[in-house]
Short mmCIF file of C-alpha atoms and ligand atoms in Angstrom, two decimals:
data_model
loop_
_atom_site.label_atom_id
_atom_site.label_comp_id
_atom_site.label_asym_id
_atom_site.label_seq_id
_atom_site.Cartn_x
_atom_site.Cartn_y
_atom_site.Cartn_z
CA MET A 1 -19.56 145.05 3.05
CA THR A 2 -16.90 147.36 4.48
CA HIS A 3 -16.36 144.93 7.29
CA ASP A 4 -16.21 142.02 4.82
CA ALA A 5 -13.67 143.79 2.70
CA GLU A 6 -11.39 144.14 5.70
CA ARG A 7 -11.55 140.50 6.66
CA LYS A 8 -8.94 138.14 5.36
CA LEU A 9 -9.94 136.21 2.28
CA ILE A 10 -9.79 132.47 2.69
CA LEU A 11 -8.95 131.02 -0.71
CA PRO A 12 -8.72 127.41 -1.80
CA SER A 13 -5.26 126.52 -2.97
CA TYR A 14 -4.16 123.90 -5.45
CA ARG A 15 -1.18 121.63 -4.92
CA ARG A 16 1.73 122.44 -7.16
CA ASP A 17 2.75 119.70 -9.55
CA ASP A 18 5.92 117.67 -9.00
CA VAL A 19 8.88 118.68 -11.11
CA ASP A 20 8.63 115.46 -13.14
CA ALA A 21 4.86 115.51 -13.56
CA HIS A 22 4.99 117.43 -16.83
CA PRO A 23 7.52 117.53 -19.67
CA PRO A 24 10.35 120.06 -19.45
CA LEU A 25 9.54 122.96 -21.77
CA LEU A 26 12.93 122.56 -23.41
CA SER A 27 12.97 119.00 -24.75
CA PRO A 28 15.40 119.21 -27.68
CA GLY A 29 14.35 115.82 -29.09
CA TYR A 30 11.15 117.69 -30.02
CA ARG A 31 12.81 120.26 -32.23
CA SER A 32 10.13 122.96 -32.08
CA THR A 33 10.81 123.45 -28.38
CA VAL A 34 14.29 124.83 -29.04
CA ALA A 35 13.20 128.28 -30.23
CA ARG A 36 9.98 128.37 -28.22
CA ALA A 37 10.79 127.28 -24.67
CA PRO A 38 11.46 130.27 -22.39
CA GLN A 39 15.10 130.50 -21.25
CA GLN A 40 14.42 132.31 -17.99
CA PRO A 41 13.18 130.29 -15.03
CA LEU A 42 9.46 130.58 -14.36
CA THR A 43 8.52 133.13 -11.68
CA TYR A 44 6.67 131.69 -8.68
CA LEU A 45 3.11 133.04 -8.57
CA PRO A 46 1.11 132.66 -5.36
CA GLN A 47 -2.43 131.54 -6.19
CA ARG A 48 -4.81 134.45 -5.77
CA LEU A 49 -8.40 135.11 -6.79
CA THR A 50 -7.65 135.04 -10.52
CA GLU A 51 -5.91 131.67 -10.29
CA VAL A 52 -8.36 129.82 -8.01
CA THR A 53 -11.36 130.78 -10.12
CA GLY A 54 -11.88 129.95 -13.77
CA PRO A 55 -14.42 129.65 -16.54
CA LEU A 56 -17.27 127.23 -15.80
CA LEU A 57 -18.33 126.45 -19.33
CA GLY A 58 -21.49 124.45 -19.66
CA GLU A 59 -24.25 123.17 -21.89
CA GLY A 60 -24.20 126.31 -23.98
CA ARG A 61 -21.02 125.13 -25.65
CA LEU A 62 -22.39 121.74 -26.70
CA GLY A 63 -24.34 120.51 -29.68
CA GLU A 64 -26.46 117.37 -29.41
CA LEU A 65 -24.02 115.14 -31.35
CA ASP A 66 -20.77 116.72 -30.21
CA HIS A 67 -19.80 113.63 -28.21
CA ASP A 68 -20.34 111.25 -31.15
CA LEU A 69 -17.79 111.87 -33.89
CA THR A 70 -19.30 109.08 -36.01
CA ARG A 71 -22.68 110.82 -36.38
CA GLN A 72 -21.73 114.33 -37.38
CA HIS A 73 -22.16 113.78 -41.14
CA ASP A 74 -24.57 112.10 -43.54
CA GLY A 75 -22.59 108.87 -43.57
CA GLU A 76 -20.39 107.03 -41.11
CA PRO A 77 -16.65 107.62 -41.11
CA LEU A 78 -14.34 104.81 -42.16
CA GLY A 79 -12.20 103.07 -39.57
CA GLN A 80 -12.45 101.08 -36.37
CA ARG A 81 -15.31 102.45 -34.29
CA ILE A 82 -14.28 103.02 -30.67
CA ILE A 83 -15.76 104.27 -27.42
CA VAL A 84 -13.49 106.47 -25.31
CA HIS A 85 -14.72 107.07 -21.80
CA GLY A 86 -13.43 107.78 -18.34
CA ARG A 87 -13.53 110.13 -15.39
CA VAL A 88 -12.07 113.53 -14.77
CA VAL A 89 -10.88 113.60 -11.16
CA ASP A 90 -8.59 115.73 -9.06
CA GLY A 91 -5.47 114.60 -7.25
CA ASP A 92 -7.54 113.33 -4.33
CA GLY A 93 -9.68 111.20 -6.60
CA CYS A 94 -12.67 113.54 -6.27
CA ALA A 95 -14.85 113.87 -9.36
CA VAL A 96 -14.67 117.06 -11.37
CA PRO A 97 -18.35 117.35 -12.35
CA HIS A 98 -19.91 119.34 -15.18
CA THR A 99 -16.62 120.32 -16.74
CA LEU A 100 -16.04 120.78 -20.46
CA VAL A 101 -13.90 118.17 -22.26
CA GLU A 102 -12.78 119.03 -25.79
CA ILE A 103 -11.08 116.53 -28.11
CA TRP A 104 -9.64 116.57 -31.62
CA GLN A 105 -7.91 113.90 -33.68
CA ALA A 106 -6.78 112.61 -37.07
CA ASN A 107 -9.05 110.31 -39.08
CA ALA A 108 -8.49 106.56 -39.47
CA ALA A 109 -5.85 107.22 -42.15
CA GLY A 110 -3.91 109.58 -39.88
CA ARG A 111 -4.96 112.82 -41.58
CA TYR A 112 -6.38 115.90 -39.87
CA ARG A 113 -9.09 117.98 -41.47
CA HIS A 114 -6.79 121.00 -41.34
CA ALA A 115 -5.37 123.17 -44.12
CA ALA A 116 -1.82 122.66 -42.85
CA ASP A 117 -2.04 118.84 -42.94
CA THR A 118 -1.18 117.89 -46.50
CA TRP A 119 0.52 114.49 -46.31
CA PRO A 120 -0.78 111.97 -48.87
CA ALA A 121 -3.40 110.16 -46.80
CA PRO A 122 -7.08 110.51 -47.66
CA LEU A 123 -9.52 112.85 -45.96
CA ASP A 124 -12.81 111.28 -44.96
CA PRO A 125 -15.85 113.34 -45.98
CA ASN A 126 -17.70 111.86 -43.03
CA PHE A 127 -15.18 112.75 -40.35
CA THR A 128 -14.32 116.11 -38.85
CA GLY A 129 -12.42 114.81 -35.83
CA VAL A 130 -13.74 117.24 -33.21
CA GLY A 131 -15.71 116.35 -30.08
CA ARG A 132 -17.02 118.02 -26.94
CA ALA A 133 -18.65 116.67 -23.81
CA LEU A 134 -19.50 117.72 -20.28
CA THR A 135 -18.67 115.40 -17.41
CA ASP A 136 -21.62 114.21 -15.35
CA ALA A 137 -22.03 114.53 -11.58
CA ASP A 138 -19.46 111.71 -11.08
CA GLY A 139 -16.94 113.29 -13.44
CA ARG A 140 -17.67 110.80 -16.25
CA TYR A 141 -17.40 111.59 -19.94
CA HIS A 142 -18.08 109.47 -23.00
CA PHE A 143 -17.16 109.79 -26.68
CA VAL A 144 -17.81 107.62 -29.73
CA THR A 145 -15.24 108.02 -32.50
CA VAL A 146 -12.93 106.03 -34.78
CA GLN A 147 -9.41 104.84 -34.00
CA PRO A 148 -7.08 107.60 -35.25
CA GLY A 149 -4.21 106.58 -37.52
CA ALA A 150 -0.53 107.30 -36.91
CA TYR A 151 0.88 110.13 -38.99
CA PRO A 152 4.33 111.23 -40.16
CA TRP A 153 5.97 114.51 -39.23
CA ARG A 154 9.32 116.03 -40.02
CA ASN A 155 10.87 116.18 -36.58
CA HIS A 156 13.51 113.49 -37.27
CA ASP A 157 14.24 110.85 -39.88
CA ASN A 158 11.17 108.67 -40.53
CA ALA A 159 9.29 110.26 -37.63
CA TRP A 160 5.74 109.07 -36.91
CA ARG A 161 3.41 110.19 -34.15
CA PRO A 162 1.83 107.29 -32.25
CA ALA A 163 -1.96 107.28 -32.61
CA HIS A 164 -3.42 109.80 -30.19
CA ILE A 165 -6.42 111.94 -29.33
CA HIS A 166 -5.85 115.51 -28.14
CA PHE A 167 -7.73 116.38 -24.92
CA SER A 168 -8.43 119.83 -23.46
CA LEU A 169 -9.75 120.22 -19.89
CA PHE A 170 -10.73 123.17 -17.73
CA GLY A 171 -11.48 121.74 -14.30
CA ARG A 172 -12.97 124.42 -12.05
CA ALA A 173 -10.01 126.77 -11.66
CA PHE A 174 -7.42 128.43 -13.85
CA THR A 175 -4.72 126.42 -12.07
CA GLN A 176 -6.32 123.15 -13.24
CA ARG A 177 -6.32 123.94 -16.97
CA LEU A 178 -4.75 121.05 -18.88
CA VAL A 179 -4.16 120.09 -22.50
CA THR A 180 -2.83 116.59 -23.05
CA GLN A 181 -2.88 113.67 -25.48
CA MET A 182 -4.39 110.21 -24.98
CA TYR A 183 -2.41 107.31 -26.41
CA PHE A 184 -3.36 103.69 -27.09
CA PRO A 185 -1.84 100.75 -25.20
CA GLY A 186 1.10 98.89 -26.70
CA ASP A 187 1.77 101.31 -29.55
CA PRO A 188 5.03 100.29 -31.29
CA LEU A 189 5.71 103.94 -32.16
CA PHE A 190 6.23 105.08 -28.55
CA SER A 191 9.96 104.33 -28.59
CA GLN A 192 10.74 106.91 -31.29
CA ASP A 193 8.29 109.65 -30.28
CA PRO A 194 9.93 112.62 -28.54
CA ILE A 195 6.57 114.15 -27.54
CA PHE A 196 5.40 111.06 -25.64
CA ASN A 197 8.89 110.61 -24.19
CA SER A 198 9.21 114.26 -23.21
CA VAL A 199 7.52 113.11 -20.00
CA ARG A 200 10.57 111.70 -18.28
CA ASP A 201 8.93 109.73 -15.50
CA GLU A 202 7.76 106.31 -16.73
CA ARG A 203 4.77 106.19 -14.39
CA ALA A 204 3.67 109.67 -15.43
CA ARG A 205 3.98 108.66 -19.09
CA GLN A 206 1.72 105.68 -18.50
CA ARG A 207 -0.98 108.07 -17.24
CA MET A 208 -1.37 109.24 -20.83
CA VAL A 209 -2.06 105.71 -22.11
CA ALA A 210 -5.69 104.55 -22.19
CA ARG A 211 -6.67 101.07 -21.01
CA TYR A 212 -8.45 98.63 -23.31
CA ASP A 213 -11.80 98.11 -21.59
CA HIS A 214 -13.37 94.82 -22.53
CA ALA A 215 -16.29 95.25 -20.14
CA ALA A 216 -17.34 98.45 -21.90
CA THR A 217 -16.66 97.04 -25.38
CA ARG A 218 -20.03 96.67 -27.12
CA PRO A 219 -20.58 93.34 -28.90
CA GLU A 220 -20.72 93.69 -32.68
CA TRP A 221 -20.40 97.45 -32.33
CA ALA A 222 -17.27 99.08 -30.89
CA LEU A 223 -14.08 98.55 -28.91
CA ALA A 224 -13.82 100.59 -25.72
CA TYR A 225 -10.92 102.40 -24.11
CA GLU A 226 -10.92 103.90 -20.64
CA PHE A 227 -8.96 107.07 -20.02
CA ASP A 228 -9.11 108.74 -16.61
CA ILE A 229 -7.68 112.22 -16.36
CA VAL A 230 -6.23 113.57 -13.13
CA LEU A 231 -6.16 117.33 -12.64
CA ARG A 232 -4.29 118.81 -9.73
CA GLY A 233 -5.97 118.57 -6.34
CA ARG A 234 -6.59 121.09 -3.61
CA GLU A 235 -4.64 121.58 -0.46
CA ALA A 236 -6.59 120.98 2.70
CA THR A 237 -8.71 124.04 3.43
CA VAL A 238 -7.54 126.40 6.16
CA PHE A 239 -10.64 127.31 8.11
CA GLU A 240 -11.38 130.72 9.49
CA ASP A 241 -11.53 129.51 13.09
CA GLU A 242 -7.83 128.66 12.87
CA ASP A 243 -7.20 132.34 12.36
CA ASP A 244 -6.27 133.76 15.76
CA ASP A 245 -7.06 137.32 14.65
CA GLU A 246 -10.78 136.61 14.38
CA MET B 1 -4.64 113.26 4.14
CA SER B 2 -4.84 110.47 1.59
CA GLU B 3 -1.94 110.03 -0.76
CA SER B 4 -2.61 112.15 -3.82
CA LEU B 5 -2.86 110.74 -7.34
CA GLY B 6 -0.29 111.81 -9.88
CA VAL B 7 -1.61 114.34 -12.37
CA THR B 8 -1.98 113.56 -16.05
CA PRO B 9 1.00 115.14 -17.84
CA ALA B 10 0.57 118.04 -20.24
CA GLN B 11 1.31 117.64 -23.95
CA THR B 12 1.52 120.12 -26.78
CA VAL B 13 -1.64 121.17 -28.63
CA GLY B 14 0.33 120.48 -31.83
CA PRO B 15 -0.01 122.32 -35.12
CA TYR B 16 -3.65 121.37 -35.70
CA LEU B 17 -5.09 122.92 -32.54
CA HIS B 18 -7.49 125.03 -34.58
CA ILE B 19 -9.77 122.17 -35.53
CA GLY B 20 -10.45 121.33 -31.90
CA LEU B 21 -10.18 124.60 -30.07
CA SER B 22 -11.53 127.32 -32.39
CA TRP B 23 -14.68 128.98 -31.18
CA PRO B 24 -16.39 131.54 -33.41
CA ASP B 25 -17.07 133.67 -30.31
CA GLY B 26 -13.70 132.83 -28.71
CA PRO B 27 -12.22 136.34 -28.63
CA TYR B 28 -15.36 137.88 -27.12
CA VAL B 29 -14.87 138.11 -23.38
CA VAL B 30 -17.65 140.69 -23.68
CA PRO B 31 -20.05 141.03 -26.62
CA GLU B 32 -19.49 143.52 -29.37
CA GLY B 33 -21.03 146.87 -28.50
CA THR B 34 -20.37 146.58 -24.75
CA PRO B 35 -19.79 150.09 -23.34
CA GLY B 36 -16.15 150.57 -22.38
CA ALA B 37 -14.99 147.46 -24.25
CA PHE B 38 -11.72 147.48 -26.20
CA TRP B 39 -9.36 145.13 -28.02
CA LEU B 40 -6.32 143.61 -26.39
CA ARG B 41 -4.04 142.72 -29.28
CA GLY B 42 -0.58 141.29 -29.49
CA ARG B 43 1.92 139.34 -31.46
CA ILE B 44 3.75 136.20 -30.33
CA VAL B 45 7.35 135.76 -31.44
CA ASP B 46 9.86 132.97 -30.79
CA GLY B 47 13.56 133.10 -29.94
CA THR B 48 14.53 133.72 -33.57
CA GLY B 49 12.11 136.66 -33.83
CA ALA B 50 9.77 134.65 -36.05
CA ALA B 51 6.00 135.02 -35.66
CA VAL B 52 4.37 132.08 -33.88
CA VAL B 53 1.54 131.32 -36.27
CA ASP B 54 0.24 128.16 -34.62
CA ALA B 55 -0.43 129.25 -31.07
CA MET B 56 -3.49 130.10 -29.02
CA VAL B 57 -3.97 132.52 -26.16
CA GLU B 58 -6.62 132.11 -23.46
CA SER B 59 -7.51 134.85 -21.00
CA TRP B 60 -9.29 134.89 -17.65
CA GLN B 61 -10.22 137.99 -15.68
CA ALA B 62 -12.48 139.61 -13.11
CA ASP B 63 -15.28 141.90 -14.22
CA PRO B 64 -14.98 145.71 -13.92
CA ASP B 65 -16.14 145.49 -10.29
CA GLY B 66 -13.39 143.01 -9.47
CA ARG B 67 -15.84 140.12 -9.08
CA PHE B 68 -15.98 136.55 -10.37
CA ASP B 69 -19.13 134.55 -10.99
CA HIS B 70 -17.48 131.55 -9.37
CA PRO B 71 -18.34 129.59 -6.19
CA ASP B 72 -14.73 129.57 -4.94
CA ASP B 73 -14.56 133.34 -4.70
CA PRO B 74 -14.90 133.70 -0.90
CA ARG B 75 -16.80 136.98 -1.38
CA GLY B 76 -19.51 134.93 -3.13
CA ALA B 77 -20.20 134.19 -6.78
CA ARG B 78 -21.72 137.23 -8.45
CA PRO B 79 -22.92 137.47 -12.04
CA SER B 80 -21.35 140.48 -13.68
CA ALA B 81 -23.27 143.71 -14.10
CA VAL B 82 -21.86 143.74 -17.66
CA PRO B 83 -24.37 141.85 -19.85
CA GLY B 84 -22.78 138.85 -21.59
CA PHE B 85 -19.54 139.08 -19.61
CA ARG B 86 -17.81 135.68 -19.85
CA GLY B 87 -14.47 136.48 -18.24
CA PHE B 88 -12.83 133.96 -20.55
CA GLY B 89 -11.40 134.53 -24.00
CA ARG B 90 -9.65 132.41 -26.57
CA SER B 91 -7.83 133.53 -29.70
CA GLU B 92 -5.60 131.61 -32.09
CA THR B 93 -2.72 133.47 -33.68
CA ASP B 94 -3.05 134.38 -37.36
CA THR B 95 -0.48 134.09 -40.17
CA GLU B 96 1.44 136.98 -38.62
CA GLY B 97 1.38 135.56 -35.09
CA ARG B 98 -1.30 138.00 -33.92
CA TYR B 99 -4.06 137.34 -31.41
CA ALA B 100 -6.95 139.60 -30.36
CA LEU B 101 -9.32 139.59 -27.39
CA HIS B 102 -12.36 141.84 -26.93
CA ILE B 103 -12.40 142.73 -23.24
CA VAL B 104 -13.35 145.25 -20.57
CA LYS B 105 -10.84 146.39 -18.00
CA PRO B 106 -11.01 144.20 -14.90
CA GLY B 107 -11.35 145.83 -11.49
CA PRO B 108 -8.72 145.67 -8.76
CA LEU B 109 -8.81 142.62 -6.48
CA PRO B 110 -8.30 142.09 -2.74
CA THR B 111 -5.70 139.50 -1.72
CA PHE B 112 -5.67 136.98 1.10
CA ASP B 113 -3.19 139.09 3.05
CA GLY B 114 -4.98 142.42 2.82
CA ASP B 115 -3.20 143.82 -0.24
CA THR B 116 -4.77 144.98 -3.49
CA GLU B 117 -3.92 143.58 -6.89
CA ALA B 118 -3.88 146.04 -9.77
CA PRO B 119 -6.24 145.33 -12.69
CA HIS B 120 -4.89 142.36 -14.63
CA LEU B 121 -5.77 139.40 -16.79
CA THR B 122 -4.10 136.04 -16.67
CA LEU B 123 -3.08 134.47 -19.98
CA SER B 124 -2.28 130.91 -21.00
CA VAL B 125 -0.27 130.40 -24.18
CA PHE B 126 -0.54 127.08 -26.00
CA GLY B 127 1.22 126.14 -29.23
CA ARG B 128 3.20 123.71 -31.29
CA GLY B 129 6.55 123.35 -29.55
CA LEU B 130 5.06 124.21 -26.15
CA LEU B 131 4.82 120.97 -24.18
CA HIS B 132 2.94 122.73 -21.40
CA ARG B 133 1.00 125.97 -21.44
CA LEU B 134 2.86 129.13 -20.51
CA VAL B 135 1.19 131.42 -17.98
CA THR B 136 1.63 135.17 -17.87
CA ARG B 137 -0.26 138.23 -16.66
CA VAL B 138 -1.33 141.37 -18.47
CA TYR B 139 -1.27 144.66 -16.55
CA PHE B 140 -2.19 148.05 -17.98
CA SER B 141 0.53 150.67 -18.26
CA GLY B 142 -0.24 153.95 -16.56
CA GLU B 143 -2.33 152.30 -13.83
CA ALA B 144 -1.40 153.86 -10.46
CA ALA B 145 -2.09 150.59 -8.62
CA ASN B 146 0.71 148.85 -10.55
CA ALA B 147 3.26 150.45 -8.21
CA THR B 148 1.99 148.45 -5.24
CA ASP B 149 0.78 145.29 -6.98
CA PRO B 150 2.03 142.25 -5.01
CA VAL B 151 2.88 140.27 -8.15
CA LEU B 152 4.59 143.04 -10.12
CA ARG B 153 6.61 143.86 -6.99
CA THR B 154 8.12 140.36 -6.98
CA VAL B 155 9.18 140.51 -10.62
CA ASP B 156 12.71 141.59 -11.55
CA PRO B 157 12.35 145.35 -12.21
CA GLN B 158 14.32 144.97 -15.44
CA ARG B 159 11.69 142.59 -16.79
CA ARG B 160 8.54 144.12 -15.27
CA ASP B 161 7.59 146.01 -18.40
CA THR B 162 7.12 142.72 -20.29
CA LEU B 163 3.90 142.42 -18.26
CA LEU B 164 2.52 145.83 -19.23
CA ALA B 165 0.05 146.31 -22.07
CA ARG B 166 0.47 149.65 -23.86
CA PRO B 167 -2.25 151.92 -25.24
CA ALA B 168 -3.00 151.28 -28.92
CA THR B 169 -5.46 152.69 -31.44
CA ASP B 170 -8.43 150.52 -30.46
CA GLY B 171 -7.34 149.37 -27.02
CA PHE B 172 -4.10 147.91 -25.71
CA GLN B 173 -1.15 146.05 -27.16
CA PHE B 174 0.54 143.15 -25.36
CA ASP B 175 3.24 141.29 -27.27
CA ILE B 176 4.58 137.97 -26.04
CA ARG B 177 8.23 137.01 -26.53
CA LEU B 178 8.68 133.33 -25.81
CA GLN B 179 12.45 133.43 -25.61
CA GLY B 180 15.52 135.60 -25.76
CA GLU B 181 15.94 139.34 -25.36
CA HIS B 182 12.94 140.94 -23.59
CA GLU B 183 11.54 137.48 -22.91
CA THR B 184 8.10 137.80 -21.35
CA VAL B 185 7.91 136.88 -17.67
CA PHE B 186 6.13 133.53 -17.35
CA PHE B 187 4.80 132.21 -14.08
CA ALA B 188 4.66 128.90 -12.25
CA VAL B 189 1.17 128.59 -10.76
FE1 FE C 301 -1.86 115.27 -33.22
#
């Protein structure tokens, strides 16, 4: 052990994201960022043990029906039933297996089951709007839910959020932690939404838009959308035999 | 090396994060009654000094022996000797912007270049108005190892104390200032 402790640690390292990969923290079109975005530049942190490890949360966090938001109550929720599925992969396209995926969303009328959401759209007694799943060995996840409605907010005049589902992902390391939103293709509300448009790069923005998946659409049952999520990938490993001190 | 795929962009958790992300056991990095456990508490304020009442803090840390039960720790994954140790905590802020995490003090850690990191936790802050999580670190004031910690050493000495938790009645206090005077140091990882 003493000898081990003296040897250099070989850690995996995760590629840093491009400047345009994520929205700038200060995006004044989204008014809440103005008083909340830090003003000092971020300090560069080399990835060490704490950053390249992370919580590996598993089955213990899941109930049997957590992936099916249409079966969590006595009756079925109102709205268009949909399947949302896809893969969680890293930047090299490698599956991220057995990782927790958490989602939450508004109901078909665009209302969240949340004390702070009080706009005049109905709650649905048969819809909570919360789901959890673990990816399988190939990084696949699968939810059944209803199409969320658009909802108004007070950011600007006549502001409406495009329909979306919030996604939370852990990956396998602290550096891979990601919270994002999944949008639906062709939404007419994109053009006026400062949160969607806070991602400045058009191609990056399109990575948040699910694809209508006719092959996975189930006849006389549910429309399907495919949404793949890309977490950051690892740098090539530096092997110990490249270390001339050994 | 194959060309890498672009990552999925981050988006805010929005004001209704609680419905999706609340866990009843979220704050318990270690179970209640764990010997040596204490509360890490703090308040999040924005640039106007207002409490941030719709945010969430997540923590990640080594166990008291400085070990992780994780396959990418090159020393080997090792379940903690502390029963029920999860390493991970999650706490939403309350109506006064306060969060609370029930933790044990992590051990010091070796680094890839032969240094030692002082005991610390890493924190992510999510919230309405935060388009991407903010990352910071919590160190413990009065810890001798802080003087030689490789991360603290790189931080502007004027701002270093924003990373230090201070002793409080039932543990430690670590406030987070998102913006303005005494802005907390946030990291790019
Ligand atoms: Fe939302």
